[in-house]
Tab-separated table of C-alpha atoms in Angstrom:
chain	number	residue	atom	x	y	z
A	1	MET	CA	15.259	25.839	16.682
A	2	ALA	CA	15.875	23.513	19.576
A	3	GLU	CA	19.133	21.642	19.837
A	4	MET	CA	19.127	17.869	20.017
A	5	GLU	CA	19.884	16.546	23.475
A	6	GLN	CA	22.874	14.292	23.923
A	7	VAL	CA	22.371	10.639	23.078
A	8	GLU	CA	24.379	7.889	24.740
A	9	ALA	CA	25.687	5.881	21.799
A	10	ALA	CA	26.301	2.865	24.004
A	11	GLU	CA	22.594	2.277	24.545
A	12	ALA	CA	21.144	-0.366	22.268
A	13	ASP	CA	18.128	1.655	21.176
A	14	ASP	CA	20.416	4.505	20.023
A	15	THR	CA	21.673	2.491	17.065
A	16	LEU	CA	20.185	3.547	13.762
A	17	PHE	CA	20.143	0.897	11.048
A	18	ILE	CA	20.350	2.674	7.696
A	19	LEU	CA	18.126	0.934	5.172
A	20	THR	CA	18.179	3.148	2.101
A	21	ALA	CA	18.265	6.760	0.947
A	22	ALA	CA	16.747	9.149	-1.569
A	23	LEU	CA	17.437	12.578	-3.014
A	24	LEU	CA	15.171	15.559	-2.475
A	25	THR	CA	16.411	18.178	-4.940
A	26	PRO	CA	14.744	20.360	-7.602
A	27	ALA	CA	15.849	17.903	-10.300
A	28	GLN	CA	15.325	14.620	-8.415
A	29	PHE	CA	12.712	14.050	-5.754
A	30	PRO	CA	10.188	11.313	-4.979
A	31	ALA	CA	7.386	12.352	-7.318
A	32	VAL	CA	4.872	10.617	-5.077
A	33	LEU	CA	5.343	13.523	-2.627
A	34	GLY	CA	4.251	16.345	-4.926
A	35	ASP	CA	3.990	17.951	-8.351
A	36	ASP	CA	7.103	20.051	-7.759
A	37	TYR	CA	10.091	20.426	-5.465
A	38	PRO	CA	8.562	22.935	-3.006
A	39	GLU	CA	5.466	20.737	-2.642
A	40	ALA	CA	7.615	17.669	-1.990
A	41	CYS	CA	9.599	19.584	0.643
A	42	ALA	CA	6.404	20.816	2.294
A	43	ALA	CA	5.241	17.213	2.647
A	44	LEU	CA	8.201	16.735	5.012
A	45	GLY	CA	7.874	20.103	6.693
A	46	LEU	CA	11.053	21.385	5.034
A	47	GLY	CA	11.803	24.622	3.250
A	48	PRO	CA	12.797	24.390	-0.439
A	49	HIS	CA	16.549	24.821	-0.024
A	50	PRO	CA	18.034	25.622	-3.460
A	51	VAL	CA	20.604	22.813	-3.286
A	52	GLY	CA	18.207	20.267	-1.821
A	53	TYR	CA	18.545	17.497	0.731
A	54	GLY	CA	19.459	13.875	1.147
A	55	LEU	CA	16.960	11.613	2.901
A	56	VAL	CA	18.326	8.700	4.921
A	57	PHE	CA	15.782	6.104	6.054
A	58	GLY	CA	16.420	3.772	8.965
A	59	GLN	CA	15.216	2.039	12.125
A	60	ASP	CA	16.454	2.456	15.660
A	61	GLY	CA	17.154	-0.421	18.035
A	62	ASP	CA	13.463	-0.597	18.935
A	63	GLY	CA	12.452	-0.870	15.288
A	64	ALA	CA	11.063	2.668	15.096
A	65	ARG	CA	11.086	4.353	11.712
A	66	TRP	CA	13.220	7.474	11.253
A	67	THR	CA	13.977	9.792	8.355
A	68	VAL	CA	17.212	11.728	8.788
A	69	VAL	CA	17.463	14.801	6.554
A	70	VAL	CA	20.975	15.939	5.627
A	71	ASP	CA	22.249	18.808	3.513
A	72	ASP	CA	25.188	16.827	2.093
A	73	VAL	CA	23.436	16.011	-1.174
A	74	SER	CA	26.609	14.835	-2.909
A	75	LEU	CA	27.301	12.218	-0.238
A	76	VAL	CA	23.825	10.716	-0.565
A	77	ALA	CA	24.001	10.847	-4.367
A	78	VAL	CA	27.296	8.935	-4.369
A	79	ALA	CA	25.854	6.335	-1.992
A	80	ILE	CA	22.787	5.777	-4.181
A	81	ALA	CA	24.877	5.513	-7.355
A	82	THR	CA	27.223	3.039	-5.693
A	83	TRP	CA	24.365	0.886	-4.409
A	84	ASP	CA	22.772	0.942	-7.872
A	85	CYS	CA	26.003	-0.586	-9.195
A	86	GLY	CA	25.695	-3.419	-6.680
A	87	MET	CA	28.589	-2.249	-4.532
A	88	GLU	CA	28.761	-1.422	-0.854
A	89	TYR	CA	28.982	2.130	0.419
A	90	ASP	CA	29.168	3.236	4.027
A	91	LEU	CA	26.704	6.133	4.160
A	92	SER	CA	27.764	7.998	7.302
A	93	PRO	CA	26.809	11.697	7.202
A	94	ASP	CA	28.736	14.046	9.447
A	95	GLU	CA	26.900	15.479	12.431
A	96	HIS	CA	27.004	19.030	11.070
A	97	THR	CA	25.128	17.972	7.915
A	98	VAL	CA	22.039	16.765	9.792
A	99	VAL	CA	19.150	19.168	9.224
A	100	ALA	CA	16.355	17.281	10.969
A	101	ALA	CA	15.422	13.884	12.373
A	102	LEU	CA	11.817	13.115	11.488
A	103	PRO	CA	9.769	10.220	12.850
A	104	GLY	CA	8.291	7.877	10.263
A	105	TRP	CA	9.015	7.338	6.572
A	106	PRO	CA	7.491	9.415	3.756
A	107	LEU	CA	7.858	6.535	1.280
A	108	GLU	CA	6.712	2.943	1.351
A	109	LEU	CA	9.751	0.807	2.126
A	110	THR	CA	9.893	-2.946	1.708
A	111	VAL	CA	13.197	-3.367	3.553
A	112	THR	CA	13.620	-3.857	7.286
A	113	ALA	CA	16.595	-4.134	9.594
A	114	PRO	CA	17.365	-7.675	10.775
A	115	GLY	CA	17.303	-8.481	14.455
A	116	VAL	CA	15.048	-5.611	15.522
A	117	PRO	CA	11.259	-5.385	15.987
A	118	GLU	CA	8.997	-4.794	13.005
A	119	PRO	CA	8.965	-1.204	11.691
A	120	HIS	CA	6.668	1.080	13.633
A	121	ASP	CA	6.345	4.768	14.390
A	122	PRO	CA	8.233	5.970	17.460
A	123	PRO	CA	6.235	7.059	20.506
A	124	ALA	CA	5.108	10.651	20.120
A	125	GLY	CA	4.628	13.268	22.794
A	126	PRO	CA	1.837	15.852	22.765
A	127	ASP	CA	4.070	18.462	21.092
A	128	ASP	CA	5.815	16.121	18.660
A	129	PRO	CA	5.012	16.258	14.936
A	130	ALA	CA	2.910	13.501	13.436
A	131	PRO	CA	5.083	10.708	12.007
A	132	LEU	CA	5.708	10.808	8.290
A	133	ALA	CA	3.652	8.354	6.258
A	134	PRO	CA	3.535	7.531	2.534
A	135	PRO	CA	0.736	9.084	0.481
A	136	ASP	CA	-2.195	6.787	-0.160
A	137	THR	CA	-1.706	5.080	-3.518
A	138	GLY	CA	-4.501	2.565	-3.064
A	139	ALA	CA	-6.925	4.647	-5.131
A	140	TRP	CA	-6.268	6.671	-8.254
A	141	GLY	CA	-5.253	10.237	-7.482
A	142	PRO	CA	-2.310	12.647	-7.758
A	143	ALA	CA	0.217	10.315	-6.113
A	144	GLN	CA	-0.810	7.333	-8.248
A	145	ARG	CA	-0.870	9.496	-11.364
A	146	ARG	CA	2.702	10.686	-10.781
A	147	LEU	CA	3.876	7.141	-10.046
A	148	GLY	CA	2.258	6.029	-13.289
A	149	ALA	CA	4.097	8.698	-15.265
A	150	ASP	CA	7.378	7.686	-13.661
A	151	ALA	CA	6.668	4.065	-14.591
A	152	VAL	CA	6.111	5.061	-18.222
A	153	ALA	CA	9.389	7.009	-18.194
A	154	LEU	CA	11.287	4.012	-16.823
A	155	GLN	CA	9.829	1.641	-19.383
A	156	TRP	CA	9.597	3.995	-22.336
A	157	ALA	CA	10.452	1.394	-24.986
A	158	VAL	CA	7.705	-0.940	-23.778
A	159	TRP	CA	5.034	1.740	-23.866
A	160	ARG	CA	6.255	3.089	-27.199
A	161	GLU	CA	6.072	-0.344	-28.791
A	162	GLN	CA	2.561	-0.803	-27.429
A	163	PHE	CA	1.564	2.570	-28.882
A	164	ASP	CA	2.927	1.553	-32.276
A	165	ALA	CA	1.037	-1.747	-32.126
A	166	ASP	CA	-2.250	-0.051	-31.173
A	167	ASN	CA	-1.939	2.626	-33.858
A	168	ALA	CA	-0.491	0.701	-36.798
A	169	GLY	CA	-2.714	1.545	-39.753
A	170	GLY	CA	-3.457	-0.483	-42.823
A	171	ASP	CA	-2.853	2.355	-45.292
A	172	GLY	CA	0.914	2.275	-45.177
A	173	GLU	CA	1.203	5.291	-42.905
A	174	THR	CA	3.470	5.061	-39.892
A	175	PRO	CA	1.988	5.276	-36.399
A	176	ARG	CA	3.801	8.582	-35.878
A	177	GLU	CA	2.053	10.049	-38.935
A	178	THR	CA	-1.410	8.851	-37.953
A	179	ALA	CA	-1.105	9.803	-34.255
A	180	ARG	CA	-1.204	13.591	-34.195
A	181	GLU	CA	-1.735	15.746	-31.129
A	182	THR	CA	-5.040	14.128	-30.193
A	183	ALA	CA	-6.176	11.597	-27.648
A	184	GLY	CA	-5.737	7.980	-28.614
A	185	THR	CA	-6.825	4.727	-27.103
A	186	PRO	CA	-5.308	4.114	-23.683
A	187	VAL	CA	-2.163	2.042	-23.718
A	188	PRO	CA	-2.767	-1.281	-21.980
A	189	GLY	CA	-0.366	-2.044	-19.152
A	190	THR	CA	0.197	-5.695	-19.855
A	191	ALA	CA	3.962	-5.596	-20.304
A	192	VAL	CA	5.130	-2.947	-17.891
A	193	ALA	CA	8.082	-3.971	-15.735
A	194	GLU	CA	7.655	-4.464	-12.020
A	195	GLU	CA	10.067	-1.701	-11.048
A	196	THR	CA	8.561	1.745	-10.461
A	197	ALA	CA	9.872	5.245	-10.112
A	198	ALA	CA	9.506	5.137	-6.358
A	199	ALA	CA	11.621	1.999	-6.292
A	200	ARG	CA	14.330	3.701	-8.333
A	201	GLU	CA	14.248	6.841	-6.200
A	202	THR	CA	15.230	4.771	-3.184
A	203	ALA	CA	18.246	2.625	-3.901
A	204	ARG	CA	19.308	-0.665	-2.390
A	205	ALA	CA	21.501	-0.241	0.633
A	206	PRO	CA	23.138	-2.663	3.016
A	207	VAL	CA	21.682	-2.259	6.500
A	208	ARG	CA	24.212	-0.265	8.487
A	209	GLU	CA	24.487	0.932	12.046
A	210	THR	CA	24.829	4.572	12.985
A	211	THR	CA	23.572	6.842	15.741
A	212	ALA	CA	19.809	7.094	16.195
A	213	PRO	CA	17.999	10.432	16.559
A	214	SER	CA	17.065	11.694	19.981
A	215	ARG	CA	13.451	10.882	20.814
A	216	GLU	CA	13.018	14.075	22.817
A	217	THR	CA	13.712	16.293	19.825
A	218	ALA	CA	12.240	14.270	16.972
A	219	GLY	CA	11.276	16.460	14.064
A	220	THR	CA	13.194	19.555	15.197
A	221	PRO	CA	15.879	21.000	12.923
A	222	VAL	CA	19.421	20.608	14.195
A	223	ARG	CA	21.852	23.500	14.501
A	224	GLU	CA	24.482	22.045	16.793
A	225	THR	CA	25.159	18.568	18.053
A	226	THR	CA	27.389	16.927	20.609
A	227	PRO	CA	29.937	14.238	19.743
A	228	ALA	CA	27.475	11.614	20.953
A	229	GLN	CA	25.157	12.643	18.114
A	230	GLU	CA	27.702	11.937	15.433
A	231	VAL	CA	26.802	9.621	12.608
A	232	PRO	CA	30.060	7.638	12.629
A	233	ALA	CA	31.271	5.172	10.070
A	234	ALA	CA	29.715	1.809	10.699
A	235	ARG	CA	31.991	-0.767	12.258
A	236	GLU	CA	29.658	-3.663	11.602
A	237	THR	CA	27.498	-4.436	8.617
A	238	ALA	CA	24.399	-6.566	8.926
A	239	ALA	CA	23.017	-8.788	6.191
A	240	PRO	CA	22.214	-6.772	3.054
A	241	ALA	CA	18.581	-5.930	2.506
A	242	ARG	CA	17.186	-8.032	-0.303
A	243	GLU	CA	14.388	-5.730	-1.386
A	244	THR	CA	14.344	-2.068	-2.213
A	245	ALA	CA	11.954	0.683	-1.322
A	246	GLY	CA	8.840	1.027	-3.397
A	247	ALA	CA	5.224	1.963	-3.492
A	248	THR	CA	2.702	0.745	-6.012
A	249	THR	CA	4.269	-1.232	-8.841
A	250	ALA	CA	3.549	-0.249	-12.403
A	251	ALA	CA	1.925	-3.615	-12.986
A	252	HIS	CA	-0.642	-2.688	-10.335
A	253	LEU	CA	-1.666	0.573	-11.950
A	254	PRO	CA	-5.392	0.479	-12.785
A	255	VAL	CA	-5.149	0.464	-16.577
A	256	PRO	CA	-8.339	-0.078	-18.626
A	257	PRO	CA	-8.441	-2.748	-21.317
A	258	SER	CA	-7.203	-2.067	-24.823
A	259	GLY	CA	-9.737	-0.355	-27.032
A	260	SER	CA	-11.580	1.576	-24.322
A	261	GLU	CA	-12.527	5.096	-25.309
A	262	ALA	CA	-11.564	8.460	-23.870
A	263	PRO	CA	-14.308	10.711	-25.326
A	264	ASP	CA	-13.001	13.892	-23.721
A	265	GLY	CA	-9.340	13.053	-24.163
A	266	HIS	CA	-8.793	15.549	-26.971
A	267	ALA	CA	-9.993	18.531	-24.935
A	268	ARG	CA	-8.091	17.415	-21.867
A	269	LEU	CA	-4.862	17.032	-23.816
A	270	ARG	CA	-5.315	20.482	-25.314
A	271	ARG	CA	-5.631	21.900	-21.800
A	272	VAL	CA	-2.434	20.151	-20.715
A	273	LEU	CA	-0.536	21.407	-23.763
A	274	ASP	CA	-1.817	24.940	-23.170
A	275	GLU	CA	-0.643	24.810	-19.553
A	276	LEU	CA	2.762	23.549	-20.672
A	277	ARG	CA	3.042	26.490	-23.073
A	278	GLY	CA	2.114	28.718	-20.170
A	279	TYR	CA	5.160	27.412	-18.313
A	280	LEU	CA	7.314	29.005	-21.024
A	281	VAL	CA	5.730	32.395	-20.324
A	282	GLU	CA	5.596	32.194	-16.534
A	283	PRO	CA	8.075	29.687	-15.124
A	284	PRO	CA	6.467	27.186	-12.726
A	285	PRO	CA	7.848	26.238	-9.292
A	286	PRO	CA	11.185	24.388	-9.403
A	287	GLY	CA	10.838	20.736	-10.307
A	288	ARG	CA	7.592	21.042	-12.270
A	289	VAL	CA	9.610	20.321	-15.418
A	290	ARG	CA	12.587	17.973	-15.162
A	291	SER	CA	14.979	16.714	-17.815
A	292	ALA	CA	16.940	13.472	-17.628
A	293	PHE	CA	19.241	11.469	-19.873
A	294	ALA	CA	17.786	9.387	-22.716
A	295	PRO	CA	19.530	7.239	-25.322
A	296	GLY	CA	20.578	8.636	-28.675
A	297	GLY	CA	21.302	12.151	-27.453
A	298	ALA	CA	17.660	12.811	-26.561
A	299	ARG	CA	16.256	13.836	-23.198
A	300	THR	CA	13.425	12.407	-21.130
A	301	LEU	CA	11.055	15.096	-19.882
A	302	ARG	CA	8.798	14.793	-16.842
A	303	ALA	CA	6.333	17.575	-16.199
A	304	ASP	CA	3.462	17.876	-13.768
A	305	GLY	CA	0.629	20.289	-13.219
A	306	PRO	CA	-2.761	20.523	-11.526
A	307	GLY	CA	-4.361	17.165	-12.223
A	308	TRP	CA	-1.950	15.938	-14.900
A	309	SER	CA	1.474	14.432	-15.527
A	310	LEU	CA	3.453	14.247	-18.759
A	311	VAL	CA	6.376	12.089	-19.812
A	312	ALA	CA	8.036	12.654	-23.183
A	313	ARG	CA	11.162	12.062	-25.194
A	314	THR	CA	12.483	15.141	-26.977
A	315	ASP	CA	12.994	13.088	-30.145
A	316	ASP	CA	9.659	11.286	-29.964
A	317	ILE	CA	6.095	11.503	-28.670
A	318	ALA	CA	4.580	12.175	-25.247
A	319	PHE	CA	2.184	10.445	-22.864
A	320	VAL	CA	-0.196	12.159	-20.461
A	321	LEU	CA	-1.919	10.833	-17.338
A	322	LEU	CA	-4.857	12.645	-15.761
A	323	ASP	CA	-6.468	12.610	-12.335
A	324	ASP	CA	-9.943	12.508	-13.852
A	325	LEU	CA	-9.195	9.600	-16.225
A	326	PRO	CA	-8.087	6.896	-13.785
A	327	GLY	CA	-5.429	4.595	-15.149
A	328	GLU	CA	-5.525	5.879	-18.715
A	329	VAL	CA	-2.343	6.784	-20.558
A	330	LEU	CA	-3.075	9.190	-23.411
A	331	PRO	CA	-0.524	9.501	-26.228
A	332	VAL	CA	0.340	12.850	-27.803
A	333	GLY	CA	1.589	12.275	-31.344
A	334	ARG	CA	4.683	13.960	-32.723
A	335	GLY	CA	2.759	16.356	-34.975
A	336	PRO	CA	4.060	19.728	-36.200
A	337	ASN	CA	3.972	21.549	-32.847
A	338	LEU	CA	5.145	19.039	-30.261
A	339	PRO	CA	8.890	19.049	-31.164
A	340	GLY	CA	9.227	22.798	-30.585
A	341	LEU	CA	7.288	22.636	-27.324
A	342	LEU	CA	9.424	19.792	-25.970
A	343	ALA	CA	12.639	21.535	-27.010
A	344	ALA	CA	11.582	24.731	-25.231
A	345	LEU	CA	10.578	22.820	-22.094
A	346	ASP	CA	13.912	21.031	-22.104
A	347	GLN	CA	15.716	24.362	-22.166
A	348	MET	CA	13.922	25.567	-19.035
A	349	ALA	CA	13.868	22.222	-17.197
A	350	VAL	CA	16.027	21.482	-14.172
A	351	ARG	CA	18.590	18.717	-14.653
A	352	PRO	CA	20.500	16.472	-12.278
A	353	ALA	CA	23.888	17.906	-11.365
C-alpha cells in the first residue's frame, strides 16, 4: 500500500471541512450500500474488518468531496451521539487511525461547507479509483427497498397504526388475530415522517476544518503519515450545517394506494420466511440480521436477503418489502410461528456495542 505524500497544511486547498459522519460496522451501516456488512464494505472498496470503520465526510478548500475512513469507531460513534443530542463535538481523528481517503461520497448529503465552491468530485488521474457516488434511488430496487424498510423501522408506530386501521374487522376480532402470516393489503404511506434511515445514519455535524487528503494518493490505504497529514483539532468552527445527510425520504417512496392487491404476496412472504429460517441453520454474512433497541423491552429486527427486506418488533408483527413488488409493504401477522422465529433471529443478530 502506498504511503500518502506530505501535505502542506498551510495551503488553503488542504483544509478539509468535516460535514458529517457515519458508522460502517456489522451492527450499524448505511443500508443503502448493501444487504449486509461485507457488501456495504465492498461498495467502498474496503475489507470487512471485524470491528468496522468510521466514515467522515467533508470537502476540501476547492469544494471537492472526500470520504475519510478511520478505524477509531468509538470516536465516530461518540461524535454522532453528541451531534444527535444537539451538542457540538470536535471530530478530529488521529493520523494513525486513517485507513483510506476516498474521493466522492457514498451517500447523498444535503449539507455543504460555507465559503467554498459547490461540492464536486476531485480531479482524477488515469490510475485513480472512480469517485464514490450514492446508489441510484430514483427507481425502485434494492437500495430503495432497504431505505423503505429503514423508514418503516424508524416510524414503527405510524405503520402499525395504519395496519390496525386497514385490518380492523367488524366481527369483534382484533387486527392481530385476523392478520396471520399471509400477505395483506399494502400499507399506504400517507403519514410517514420525512426523516429516513439514511438521514439518521449520518448525523448533524458542525462544519469543521481539518487536514484534507492528498490528491496524489486518493483512495489508497494509509499505513504511515507525516505530521503534516495529521487531523488536528479544529481551531475555528464555521456556521453549523442546517441540514443533515439523506437520500430518498420515506414520503417519496412509491407506495400504491390503499386497497391495491398483492396476488402473489402470500407465496412471496412464505419464501422470505423460509429464507429467514434458513439463516438459523446456516448463519448469513454479518449484518444480514441486526437487532436494535425498542420500547417496552422489545427489540427491533432488520433483516435483508436476495430481493427482500424485513423489519419486525420481537413483541409484535413484521413488515416485508420486495424488489419485485415496488413500493408495497406487506404485513406478516403475529400468528403461532412468528414469535419463535423472531426470538431466534434476535439471538443470532448483531447488536450495536
